[in-house]
Coordinates of C-alpha atoms and ligand atoms in Angstrom, one line a residue:
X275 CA 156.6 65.7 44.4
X276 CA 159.7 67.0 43.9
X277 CA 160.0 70.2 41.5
X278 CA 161.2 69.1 37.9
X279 CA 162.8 71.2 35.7
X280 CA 162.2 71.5 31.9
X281 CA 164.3 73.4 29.7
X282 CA 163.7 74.8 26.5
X283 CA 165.6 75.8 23.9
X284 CA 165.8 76.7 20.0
X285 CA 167.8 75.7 16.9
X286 CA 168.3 77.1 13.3
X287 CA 166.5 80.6 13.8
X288 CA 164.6 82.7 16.1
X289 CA 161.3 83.1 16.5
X290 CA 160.3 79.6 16.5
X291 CA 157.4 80.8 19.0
X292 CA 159.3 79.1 21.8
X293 CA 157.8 81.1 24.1
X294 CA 154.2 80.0 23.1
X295 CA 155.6 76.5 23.3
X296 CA 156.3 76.9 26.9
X297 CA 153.3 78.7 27.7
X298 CA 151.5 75.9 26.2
X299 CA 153.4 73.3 27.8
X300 CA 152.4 74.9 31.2
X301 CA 148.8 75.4 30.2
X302 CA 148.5 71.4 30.1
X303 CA 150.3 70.8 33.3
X304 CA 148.3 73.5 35.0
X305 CA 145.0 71.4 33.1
X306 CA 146.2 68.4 35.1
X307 CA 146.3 70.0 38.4
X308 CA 150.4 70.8 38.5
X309 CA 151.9 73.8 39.5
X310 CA 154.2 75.3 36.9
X311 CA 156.0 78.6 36.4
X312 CA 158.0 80.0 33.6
X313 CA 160.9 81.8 33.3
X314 CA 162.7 83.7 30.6
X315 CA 166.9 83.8 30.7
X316 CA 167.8 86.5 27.8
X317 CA 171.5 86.3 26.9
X318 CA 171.4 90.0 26.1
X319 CA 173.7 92.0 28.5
X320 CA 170.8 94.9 29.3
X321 CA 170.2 94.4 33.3
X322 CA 166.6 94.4 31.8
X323 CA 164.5 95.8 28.8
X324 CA 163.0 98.1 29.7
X325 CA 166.0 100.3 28.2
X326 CA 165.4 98.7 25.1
X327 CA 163.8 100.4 22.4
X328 CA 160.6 98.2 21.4
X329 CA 162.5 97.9 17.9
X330 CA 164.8 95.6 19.2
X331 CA 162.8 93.0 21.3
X332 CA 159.0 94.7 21.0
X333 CA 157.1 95.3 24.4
X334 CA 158.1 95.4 27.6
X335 CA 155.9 93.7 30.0
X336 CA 155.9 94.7 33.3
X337 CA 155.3 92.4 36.1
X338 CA 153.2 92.4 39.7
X339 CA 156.4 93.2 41.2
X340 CA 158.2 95.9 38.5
X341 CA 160.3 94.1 36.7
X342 CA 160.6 95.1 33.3
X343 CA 161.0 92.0 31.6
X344 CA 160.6 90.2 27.8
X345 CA 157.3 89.8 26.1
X346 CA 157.4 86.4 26.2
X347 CA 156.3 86.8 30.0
X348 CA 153.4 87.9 28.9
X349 CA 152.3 85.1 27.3
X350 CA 152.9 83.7 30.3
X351 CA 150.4 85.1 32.3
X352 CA 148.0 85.2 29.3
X353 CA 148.0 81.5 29.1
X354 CA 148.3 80.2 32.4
X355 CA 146.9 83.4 34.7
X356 CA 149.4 83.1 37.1
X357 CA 151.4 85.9 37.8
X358 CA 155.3 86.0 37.2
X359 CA 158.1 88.2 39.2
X360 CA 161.7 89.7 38.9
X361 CA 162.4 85.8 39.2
X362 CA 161.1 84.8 36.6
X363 CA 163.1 86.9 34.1
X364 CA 167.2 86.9 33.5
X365 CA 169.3 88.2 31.9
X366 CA 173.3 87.7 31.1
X367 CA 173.2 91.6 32.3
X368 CA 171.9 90.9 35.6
X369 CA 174.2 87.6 36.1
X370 CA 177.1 89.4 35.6
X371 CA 175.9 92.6 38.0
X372 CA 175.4 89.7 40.9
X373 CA 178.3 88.3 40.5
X374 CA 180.7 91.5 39.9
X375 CA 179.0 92.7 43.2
X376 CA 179.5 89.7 45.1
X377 CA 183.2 90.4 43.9
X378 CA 183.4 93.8 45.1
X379 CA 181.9 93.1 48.4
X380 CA 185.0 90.7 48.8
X381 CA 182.2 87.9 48.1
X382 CA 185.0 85.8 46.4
X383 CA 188.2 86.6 48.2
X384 CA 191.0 84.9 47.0
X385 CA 189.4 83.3 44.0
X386 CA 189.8 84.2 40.1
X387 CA 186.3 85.1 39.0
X388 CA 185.6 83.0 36.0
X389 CA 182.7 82.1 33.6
X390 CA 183.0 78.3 35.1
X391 CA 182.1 78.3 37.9
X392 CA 180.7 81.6 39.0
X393 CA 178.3 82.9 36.1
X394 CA 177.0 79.7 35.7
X395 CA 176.5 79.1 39.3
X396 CA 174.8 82.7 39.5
X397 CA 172.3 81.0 36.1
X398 CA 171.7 77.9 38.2
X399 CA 171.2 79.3 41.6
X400 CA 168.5 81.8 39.8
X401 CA 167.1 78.5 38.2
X402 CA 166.7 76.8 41.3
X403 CA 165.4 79.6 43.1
X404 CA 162.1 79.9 41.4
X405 CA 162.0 75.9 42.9
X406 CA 163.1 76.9 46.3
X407 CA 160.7 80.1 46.8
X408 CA 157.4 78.8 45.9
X409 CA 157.1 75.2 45.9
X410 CA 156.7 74.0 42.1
X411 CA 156.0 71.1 40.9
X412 CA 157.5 72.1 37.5
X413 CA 159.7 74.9 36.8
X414 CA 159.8 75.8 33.2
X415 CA 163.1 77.5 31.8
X416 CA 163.4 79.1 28.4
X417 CA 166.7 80.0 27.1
X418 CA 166.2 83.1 24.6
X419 CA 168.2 83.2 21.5
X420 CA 169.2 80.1 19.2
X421 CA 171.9 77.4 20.0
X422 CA 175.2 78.8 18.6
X423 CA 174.9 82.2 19.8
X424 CA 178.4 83.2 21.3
X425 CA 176.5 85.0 24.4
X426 CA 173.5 82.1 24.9
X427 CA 177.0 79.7 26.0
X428 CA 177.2 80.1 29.4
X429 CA 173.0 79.5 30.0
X430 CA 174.1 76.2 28.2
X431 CA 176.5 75.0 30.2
X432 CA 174.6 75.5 33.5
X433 CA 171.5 73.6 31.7
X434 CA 174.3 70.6 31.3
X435 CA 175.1 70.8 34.6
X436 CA 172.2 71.4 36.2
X437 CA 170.9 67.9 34.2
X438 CA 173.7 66.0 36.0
X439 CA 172.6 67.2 39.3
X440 CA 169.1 66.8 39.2
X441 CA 169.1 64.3 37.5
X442 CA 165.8 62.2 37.0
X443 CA 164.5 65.5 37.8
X444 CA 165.1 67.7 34.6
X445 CA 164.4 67.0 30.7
X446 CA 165.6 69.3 27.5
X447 CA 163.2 70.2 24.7
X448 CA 164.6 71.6 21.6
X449 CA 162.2 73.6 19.4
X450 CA 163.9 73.6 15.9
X451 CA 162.8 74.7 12.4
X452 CA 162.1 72.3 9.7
X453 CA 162.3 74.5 6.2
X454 CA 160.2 73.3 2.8
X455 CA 162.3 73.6 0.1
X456 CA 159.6 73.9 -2.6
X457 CA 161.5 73.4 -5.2
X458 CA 162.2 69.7 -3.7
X459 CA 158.6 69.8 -3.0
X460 CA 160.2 68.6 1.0
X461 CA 160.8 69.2 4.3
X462 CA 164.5 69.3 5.2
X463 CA 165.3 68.0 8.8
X464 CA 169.0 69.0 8.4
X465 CA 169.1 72.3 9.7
X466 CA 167.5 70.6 12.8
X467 CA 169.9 67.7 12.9
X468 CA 172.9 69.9 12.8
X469 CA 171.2 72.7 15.5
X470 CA 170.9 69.3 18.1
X471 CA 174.9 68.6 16.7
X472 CA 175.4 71.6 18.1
X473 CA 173.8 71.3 21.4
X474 CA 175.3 67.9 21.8
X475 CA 179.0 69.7 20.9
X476 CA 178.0 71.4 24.0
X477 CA 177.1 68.2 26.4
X478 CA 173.4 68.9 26.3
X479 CA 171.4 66.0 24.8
X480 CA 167.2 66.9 23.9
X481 CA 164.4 65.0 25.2
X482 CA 162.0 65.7 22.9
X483 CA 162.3 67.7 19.6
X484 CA 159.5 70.1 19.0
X485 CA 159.5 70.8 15.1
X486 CA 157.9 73.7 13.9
X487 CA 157.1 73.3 10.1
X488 CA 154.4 75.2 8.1
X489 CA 153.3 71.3 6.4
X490 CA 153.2 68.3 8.2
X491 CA 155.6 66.0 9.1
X492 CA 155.9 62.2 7.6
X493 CA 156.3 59.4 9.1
X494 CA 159.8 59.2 7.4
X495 CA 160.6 62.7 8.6
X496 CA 160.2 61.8 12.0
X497 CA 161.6 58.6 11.5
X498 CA 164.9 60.6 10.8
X499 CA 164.2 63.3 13.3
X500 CA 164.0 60.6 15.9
X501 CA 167.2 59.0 14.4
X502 CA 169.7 61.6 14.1
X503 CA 168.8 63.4 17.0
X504 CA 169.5 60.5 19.4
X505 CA 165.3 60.6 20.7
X506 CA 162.7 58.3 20.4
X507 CA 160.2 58.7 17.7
X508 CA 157.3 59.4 20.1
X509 CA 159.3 62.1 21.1
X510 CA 159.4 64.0 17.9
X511 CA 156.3 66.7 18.5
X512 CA 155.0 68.5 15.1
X513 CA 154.2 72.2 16.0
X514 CA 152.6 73.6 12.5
X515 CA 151.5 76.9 12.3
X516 CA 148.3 77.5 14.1
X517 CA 145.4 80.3 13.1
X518 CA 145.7 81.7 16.9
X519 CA 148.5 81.2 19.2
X520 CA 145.4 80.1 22.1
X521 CA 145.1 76.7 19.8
X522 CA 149.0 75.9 20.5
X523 CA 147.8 74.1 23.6
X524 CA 145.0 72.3 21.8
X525 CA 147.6 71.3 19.0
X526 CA 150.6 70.1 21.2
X527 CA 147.9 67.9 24.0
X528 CA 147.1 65.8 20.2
X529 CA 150.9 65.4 19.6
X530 CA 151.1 64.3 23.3
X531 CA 153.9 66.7 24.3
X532 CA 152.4 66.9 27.9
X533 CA 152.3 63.2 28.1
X534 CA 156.4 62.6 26.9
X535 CA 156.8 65.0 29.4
X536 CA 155.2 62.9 31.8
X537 CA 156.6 60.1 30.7
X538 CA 160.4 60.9 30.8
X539 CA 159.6 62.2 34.3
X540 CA 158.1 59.0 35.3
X541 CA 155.2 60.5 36.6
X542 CA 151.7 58.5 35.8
X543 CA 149.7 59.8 32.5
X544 CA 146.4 58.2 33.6
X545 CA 143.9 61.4 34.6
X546 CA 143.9 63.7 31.2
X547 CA 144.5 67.5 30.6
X548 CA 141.1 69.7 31.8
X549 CA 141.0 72.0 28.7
X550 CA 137.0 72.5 29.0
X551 CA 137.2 76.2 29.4
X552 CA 140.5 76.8 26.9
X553 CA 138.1 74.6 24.1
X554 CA 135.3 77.0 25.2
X555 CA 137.0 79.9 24.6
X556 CA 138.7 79.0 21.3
X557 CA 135.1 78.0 20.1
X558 CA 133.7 81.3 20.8
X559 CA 137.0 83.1 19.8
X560 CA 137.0 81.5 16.0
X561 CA 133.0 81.8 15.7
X562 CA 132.0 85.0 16.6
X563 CA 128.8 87.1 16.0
X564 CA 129.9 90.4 16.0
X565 CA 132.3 92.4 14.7
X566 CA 134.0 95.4 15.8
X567 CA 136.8 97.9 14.4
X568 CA 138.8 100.2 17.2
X569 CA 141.7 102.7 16.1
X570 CA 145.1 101.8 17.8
X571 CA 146.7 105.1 18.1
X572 CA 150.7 104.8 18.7
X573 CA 153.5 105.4 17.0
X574 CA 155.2 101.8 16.6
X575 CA 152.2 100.6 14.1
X576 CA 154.7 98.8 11.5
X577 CA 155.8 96.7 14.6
X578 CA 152.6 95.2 16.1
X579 CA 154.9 93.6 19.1
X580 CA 155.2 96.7 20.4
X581 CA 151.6 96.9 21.8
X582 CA 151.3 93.1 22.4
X583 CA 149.8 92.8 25.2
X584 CA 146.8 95.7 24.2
X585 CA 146.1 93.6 20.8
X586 CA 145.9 90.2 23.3
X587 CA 143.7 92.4 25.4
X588 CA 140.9 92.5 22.6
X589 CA 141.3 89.4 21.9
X590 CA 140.4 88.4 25.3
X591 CA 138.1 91.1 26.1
X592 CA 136.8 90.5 22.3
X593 CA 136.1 87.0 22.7
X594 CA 134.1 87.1 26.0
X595 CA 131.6 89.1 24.1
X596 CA 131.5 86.8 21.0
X597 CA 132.9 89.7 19.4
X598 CA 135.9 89.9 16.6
X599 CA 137.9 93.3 17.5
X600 CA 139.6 94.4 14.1
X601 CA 142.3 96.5 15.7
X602 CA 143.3 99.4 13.0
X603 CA 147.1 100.6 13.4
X604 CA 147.2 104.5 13.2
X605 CA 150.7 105.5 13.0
X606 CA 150.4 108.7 15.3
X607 CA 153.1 110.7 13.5
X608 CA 150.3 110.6 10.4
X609 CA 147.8 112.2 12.1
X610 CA 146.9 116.1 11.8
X611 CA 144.0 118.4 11.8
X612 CA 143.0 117.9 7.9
X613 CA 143.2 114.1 7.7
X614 CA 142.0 113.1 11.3
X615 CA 138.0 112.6 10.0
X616 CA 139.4 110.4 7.0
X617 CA 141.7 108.6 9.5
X618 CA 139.6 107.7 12.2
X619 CA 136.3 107.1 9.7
X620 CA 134.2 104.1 10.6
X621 CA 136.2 103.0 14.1
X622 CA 133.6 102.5 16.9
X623 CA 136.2 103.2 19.2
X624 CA 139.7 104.4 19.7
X625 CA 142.7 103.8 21.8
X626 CA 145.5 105.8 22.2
X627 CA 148.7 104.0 23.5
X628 CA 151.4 104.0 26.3
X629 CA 154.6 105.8 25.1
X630 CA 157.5 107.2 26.0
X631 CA 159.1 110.5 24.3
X632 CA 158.1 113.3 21.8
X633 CA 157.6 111.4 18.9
X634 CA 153.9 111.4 17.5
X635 CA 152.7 113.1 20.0
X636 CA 150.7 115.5 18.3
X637 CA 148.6 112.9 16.5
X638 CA 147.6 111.2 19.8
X639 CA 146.7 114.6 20.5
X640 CA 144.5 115.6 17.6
X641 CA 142.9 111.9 17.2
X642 CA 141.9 112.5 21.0
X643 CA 139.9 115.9 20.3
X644 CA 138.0 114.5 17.8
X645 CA 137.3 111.5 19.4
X646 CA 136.0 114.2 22.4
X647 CA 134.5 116.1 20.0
X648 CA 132.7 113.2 18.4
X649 CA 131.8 111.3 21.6
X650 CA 133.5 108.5 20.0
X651 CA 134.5 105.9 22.9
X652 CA 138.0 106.6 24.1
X653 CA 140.5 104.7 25.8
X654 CA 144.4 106.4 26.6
X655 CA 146.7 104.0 28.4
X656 CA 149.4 105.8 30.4
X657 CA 150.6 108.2 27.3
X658 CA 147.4 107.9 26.2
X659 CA 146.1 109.1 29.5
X660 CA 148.5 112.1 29.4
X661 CA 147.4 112.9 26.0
X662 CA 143.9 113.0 27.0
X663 CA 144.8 115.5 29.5
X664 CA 147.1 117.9 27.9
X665 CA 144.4 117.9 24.7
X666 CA 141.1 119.1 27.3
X667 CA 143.8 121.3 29.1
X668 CA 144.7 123.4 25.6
X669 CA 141.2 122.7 23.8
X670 CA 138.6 123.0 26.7
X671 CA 140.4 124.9 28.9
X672 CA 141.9 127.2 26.3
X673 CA 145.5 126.8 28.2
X674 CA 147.8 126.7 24.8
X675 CA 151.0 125.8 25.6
X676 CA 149.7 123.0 28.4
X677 CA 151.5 120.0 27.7
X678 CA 153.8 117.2 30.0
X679 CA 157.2 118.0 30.7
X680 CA 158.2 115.1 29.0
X681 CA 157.9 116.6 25.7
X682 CA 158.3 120.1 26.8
X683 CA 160.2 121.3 30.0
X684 CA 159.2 124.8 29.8
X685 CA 155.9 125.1 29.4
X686 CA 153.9 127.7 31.6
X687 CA 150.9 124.8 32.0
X688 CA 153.0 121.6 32.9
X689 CA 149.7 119.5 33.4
X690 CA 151.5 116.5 33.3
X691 CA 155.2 116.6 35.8
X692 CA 157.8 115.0 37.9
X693 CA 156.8 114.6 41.4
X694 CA 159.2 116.9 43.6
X695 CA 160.4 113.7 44.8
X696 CA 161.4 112.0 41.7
X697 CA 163.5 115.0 40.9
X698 CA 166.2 113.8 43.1
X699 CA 166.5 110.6 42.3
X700 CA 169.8 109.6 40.0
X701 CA 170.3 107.2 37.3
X702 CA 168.3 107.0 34.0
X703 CA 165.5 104.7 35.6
X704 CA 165.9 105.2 39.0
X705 CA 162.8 107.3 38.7
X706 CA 160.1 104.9 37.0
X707 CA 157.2 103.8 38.9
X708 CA 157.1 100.1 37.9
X709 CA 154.7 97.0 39.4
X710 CA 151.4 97.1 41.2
X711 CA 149.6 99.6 43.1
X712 CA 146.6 100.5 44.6
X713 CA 144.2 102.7 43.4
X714 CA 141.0 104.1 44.9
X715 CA 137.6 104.7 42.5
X716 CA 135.3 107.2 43.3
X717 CA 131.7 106.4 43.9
X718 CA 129.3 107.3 40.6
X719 CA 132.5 107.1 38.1
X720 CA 132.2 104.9 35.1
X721 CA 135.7 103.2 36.8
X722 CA 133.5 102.1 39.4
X723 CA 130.6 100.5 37.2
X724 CA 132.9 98.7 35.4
X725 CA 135.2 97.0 38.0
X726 CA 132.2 97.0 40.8
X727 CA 134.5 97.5 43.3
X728 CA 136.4 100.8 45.5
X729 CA 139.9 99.5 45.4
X730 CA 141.7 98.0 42.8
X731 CA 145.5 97.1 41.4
X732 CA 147.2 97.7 38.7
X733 CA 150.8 97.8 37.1
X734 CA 152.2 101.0 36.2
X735 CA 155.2 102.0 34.1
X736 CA 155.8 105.5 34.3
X737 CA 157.6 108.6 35.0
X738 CA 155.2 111.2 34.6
X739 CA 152.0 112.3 36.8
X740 CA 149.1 114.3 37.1
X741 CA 150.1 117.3 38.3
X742 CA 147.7 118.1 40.9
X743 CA 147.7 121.9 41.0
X744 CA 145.5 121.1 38.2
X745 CA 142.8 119.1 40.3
X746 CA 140.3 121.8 40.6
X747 CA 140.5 123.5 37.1
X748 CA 139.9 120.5 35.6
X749 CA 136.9 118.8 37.3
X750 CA 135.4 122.5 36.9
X751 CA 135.5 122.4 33.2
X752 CA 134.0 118.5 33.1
X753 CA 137.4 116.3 33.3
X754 CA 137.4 114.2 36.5
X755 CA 139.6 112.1 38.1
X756 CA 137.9 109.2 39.4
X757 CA 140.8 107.2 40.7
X758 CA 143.3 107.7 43.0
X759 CA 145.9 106.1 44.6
X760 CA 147.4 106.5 48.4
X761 CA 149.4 109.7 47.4
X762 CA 147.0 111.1 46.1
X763 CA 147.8 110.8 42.5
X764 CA 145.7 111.0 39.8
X765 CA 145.6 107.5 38.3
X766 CA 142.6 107.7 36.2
X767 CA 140.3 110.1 34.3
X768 CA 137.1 110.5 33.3
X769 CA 134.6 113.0 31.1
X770 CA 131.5 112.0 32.6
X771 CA 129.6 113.8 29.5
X772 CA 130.6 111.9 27.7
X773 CA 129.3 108.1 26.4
X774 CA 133.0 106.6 27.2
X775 CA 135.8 108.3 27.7
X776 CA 138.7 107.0 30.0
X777 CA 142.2 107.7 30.7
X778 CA 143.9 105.4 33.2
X779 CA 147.6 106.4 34.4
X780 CA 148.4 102.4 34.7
X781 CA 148.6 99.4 32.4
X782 CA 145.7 97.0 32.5
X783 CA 146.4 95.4 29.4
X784 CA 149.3 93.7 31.3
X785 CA 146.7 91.8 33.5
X786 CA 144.6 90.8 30.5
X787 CA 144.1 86.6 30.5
X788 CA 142.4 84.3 28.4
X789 CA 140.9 83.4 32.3
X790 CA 140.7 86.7 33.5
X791 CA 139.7 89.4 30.6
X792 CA 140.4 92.4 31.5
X793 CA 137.3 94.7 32.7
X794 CA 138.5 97.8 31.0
X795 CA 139.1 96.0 27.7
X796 CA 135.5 94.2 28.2
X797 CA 133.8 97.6 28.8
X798 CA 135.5 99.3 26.1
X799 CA 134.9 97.0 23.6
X800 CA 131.0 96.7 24.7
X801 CA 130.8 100.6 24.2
X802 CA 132.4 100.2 20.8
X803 CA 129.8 97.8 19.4
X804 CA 126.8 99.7 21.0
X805 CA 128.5 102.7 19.2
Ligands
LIG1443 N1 156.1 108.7 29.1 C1 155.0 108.7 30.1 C2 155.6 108.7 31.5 O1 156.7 108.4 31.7 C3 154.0 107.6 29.9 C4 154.6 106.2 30.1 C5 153.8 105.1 29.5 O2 153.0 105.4 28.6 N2 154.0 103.9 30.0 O3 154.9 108.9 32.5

């Protein structure tokens, strides 16, 4: 089969949730035997995120191969377990680096260097590609921002072109809101109207129209959705508000968006979706017997998006062992020696977060040695990791002033540092370990029990390292590293006296699936019930 091409985009505000749409979308293809990928084009001019303060766009999610890309990725790989790459995420940054490149390597001689043709070209060669490289049978393209945006223009036009050239071969869906007015007691399907007038201003007509509504839609609302928006009424998809984001699938197979998909590509609808284990799962995630509360320890708590893919983790992890995890924020900059009993009282476990910066750090810090000093199960993610460190190096090993040089370049104990290497290298992230590597667990180490296996791989985002001239001090005085990677660096570590404590230098929860939970998360949360 040739690869098809679906393209989504989104009308009258943001945050539709087109993201989960697409996900969703893929989930059933995948449930039908397809191969799909998804990718993300940001109109923002950032060559990627991970600049971006998690303010602006929440969490970055890493991928297999180090791209920092959009959250949205990760739902992804949460609902449809297969991994994404630099491909798979754009930006209007990186567009414009190609193609000012190509320029300056003489790539264009001759020519003016223009928004038609060459950034578009550069959009719809890195559309195609993902078709090219890996046979697909669909390719799934979601166009961030909303319809109207001055700098979401140029993604667009290539979609209008690339629908010309392909043909039978690609289809539009526009996800648009549909307000109550509750004083009309109605739903109003002119913001939506006027988002497709807008679309159509701009030669791109939708195949479908997914509306997302908080009641449902009537049969005379779709009736006019179908009629001023120039698509059939079958084509009109209701997308209300679900109770988890994992029932999206569930919701859109009964509104048949899979099969208009089908449909408009002509392919045959006859075999159905598989969705045995998603409806497994959902069952056991919305009934579960047990009930667990773990501390979240970060410092972005009023912005939940910032440690997505952790909170998707326990839901994952969570729901494998029928078990609700309450996750409590603990904004870390709150935390200090007096209120640390009150804060952390009745959490069976506690995390403390990746992070970059000074900010907070202190609270990680103190939640960590009394966590230690409670045997309370502990889990640090990268930060966390560090944090876990520095506190055993200043409270066990009664070295003061140890701390990371991240937060504190002269300190006479820098337990955490820059490799000599990285020193060297220039530019602001030239120096970030990103993507997948492989790490080595020692026999007897709690990393070992829980992953059952010697070698294992994991994403990392970070600057900052062990710093080995530690090694020996600290597995004298009971904190061992138990993983290591090719190098030699310290990538997790352990206080075997303890009933669970882990630090691990890389990111699991960016491998987390509803398929695949993650076998940190599992074990963790196991540990906080039998706490
Ligand atoms: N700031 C730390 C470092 O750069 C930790 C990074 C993280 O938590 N991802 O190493």
């Amino acid at each position: 089969m040739k690869t098809k091409y679906i393209f989504v985009t989104g009308g009258v505000a943001s945050s539709l949730g087109k993201g989960i749409i697409s996900a969703s979308l893929a989930r059933l293809l995948l449930a039908r035997g397809y191969s799909v990928t998804i990718q993300k084009l940001d109109p923002y001019i950032n060559i990627n995120p991970g600049t971006l303060n998690p303010y602006e766009h929440g969490e970055c999610y890493v991928t297999e191969d180090g791209a920092e890309t959009d959250l949205d990725l990760g739902h992804y790989e949460r609902f449809t377990n297969v991994p994404t790459s630099q491909a798979n995420s754009v930006t209007t940054g990186r567009i414009y680096l190609s193609v000012i490149e190509k320029e300056r390597s003489g790539g264009y001689l001759g020519e003016t260097v223009q928004v038609i043709p060459h950034i578009t070209d550069e959009i719809k060669n890195r559309i195609l590609l993902l078709g090219k490289t890996k046979q697909y049978d669909f390719v799934i393209t979601e166009i961030g921002g909303t319809v109207g945006d001055i700098e979401g223009l140029p993604f667009i036009e290539a979609i209008r072109q690339l629908r010309l050239e392909l043909g039978k071969n690609a289809l539009c869906i526009h996800l648009a809101y549909i307000p109550y007015l509750a004083a009309a007691g109605e739903l109003k399907t002119k913001p939506a109207q006027h988002s497709v007038k807008l679309l159509l201003e701009q030669g791109v007509q939708p195949d479908i129209m997914v509306c997302r509504t908080e009641h449902k839609l009537s049969d005379s609302n779709r009736s006019k959705i179908a009629l001023f928006c120039n698509v059939e009424k079958s084509c009109v998809i209701e997308s209300m508000d679900a109770k988890s984001i994992y029932e999206v699938p569930l919701l859109m197979k009964e509104e048949g968006l899979d099969i208009q998909v089908l449909k408009k590509f002509g392919i045959n609808t006859k075999t159905d979706a598989d969705l045995k284990d998603w409806t497994a799962f959902l069952k056991k995630l919305f009934n579960p017997k047990h009930e667990v509360t773990i501390g979240l320890v970060g410092k972005y708590v009023e912005l939940k998006d910032a440690y997505k893919s952790i909170s998707e983790a326990f839901i994952h992890a969570g729901t494998s062992l029928n078990c609700k995890v309450n996750v409590k924020w603990l904004d870390s900059e709150k935390i200090n020696d007096k209120n640390v009993k009150q804060q952390l009282q009745g959490l069976s476990g506690v995390l403390v977060a990746p992070g970059f910066g000074k900010r907070g750090i202190e609270g990680k810090i103190v939640a960590i040695k009394y966590v230690r000093e409670n045997d309370i199960p502990f889990f640090g993610i990268s930060l966390g990791m560090q944090c876990a460190v520095i506190e055993f190096a200043r409270n066990v090993m009664k070295l003061r002033d140890a701390h990371s040089i991240e937060m504190d370049e002269n300190t006479n104990n820098p337990v955490i540092a820059l490799l000599e290497e990285q020193k060297t290298t220039s530019g602001f992230v030239g120096n970030m370990r990103l993507g997948a590597e492989d790490c080595f667990l020692k026999d007897d180490s709690l990393a070992k029990r829980i992953y059952k296996k010697s070698k294992i791989s994991e994403r990392h985002r970070d600057r900052y390292e062990f710093n080995n001239a530690f090694l020996d001090v600290f597995e004298n005085a009971g904190m061992i590293p138990t993983g290591l990677n090719l190098k030699g660096l310290v990538e997790i570590m352990e206080i075997p006296k303890h009933k669970f404590f882990i630090g691990v230098q890389f990111h699991p929860e960016y491998k987390s699936t509803v398929e695949n939970p993650h076998p940190l998360f599992v074990a963790f949360v196991k540990a906080a019930m039998s706490n």
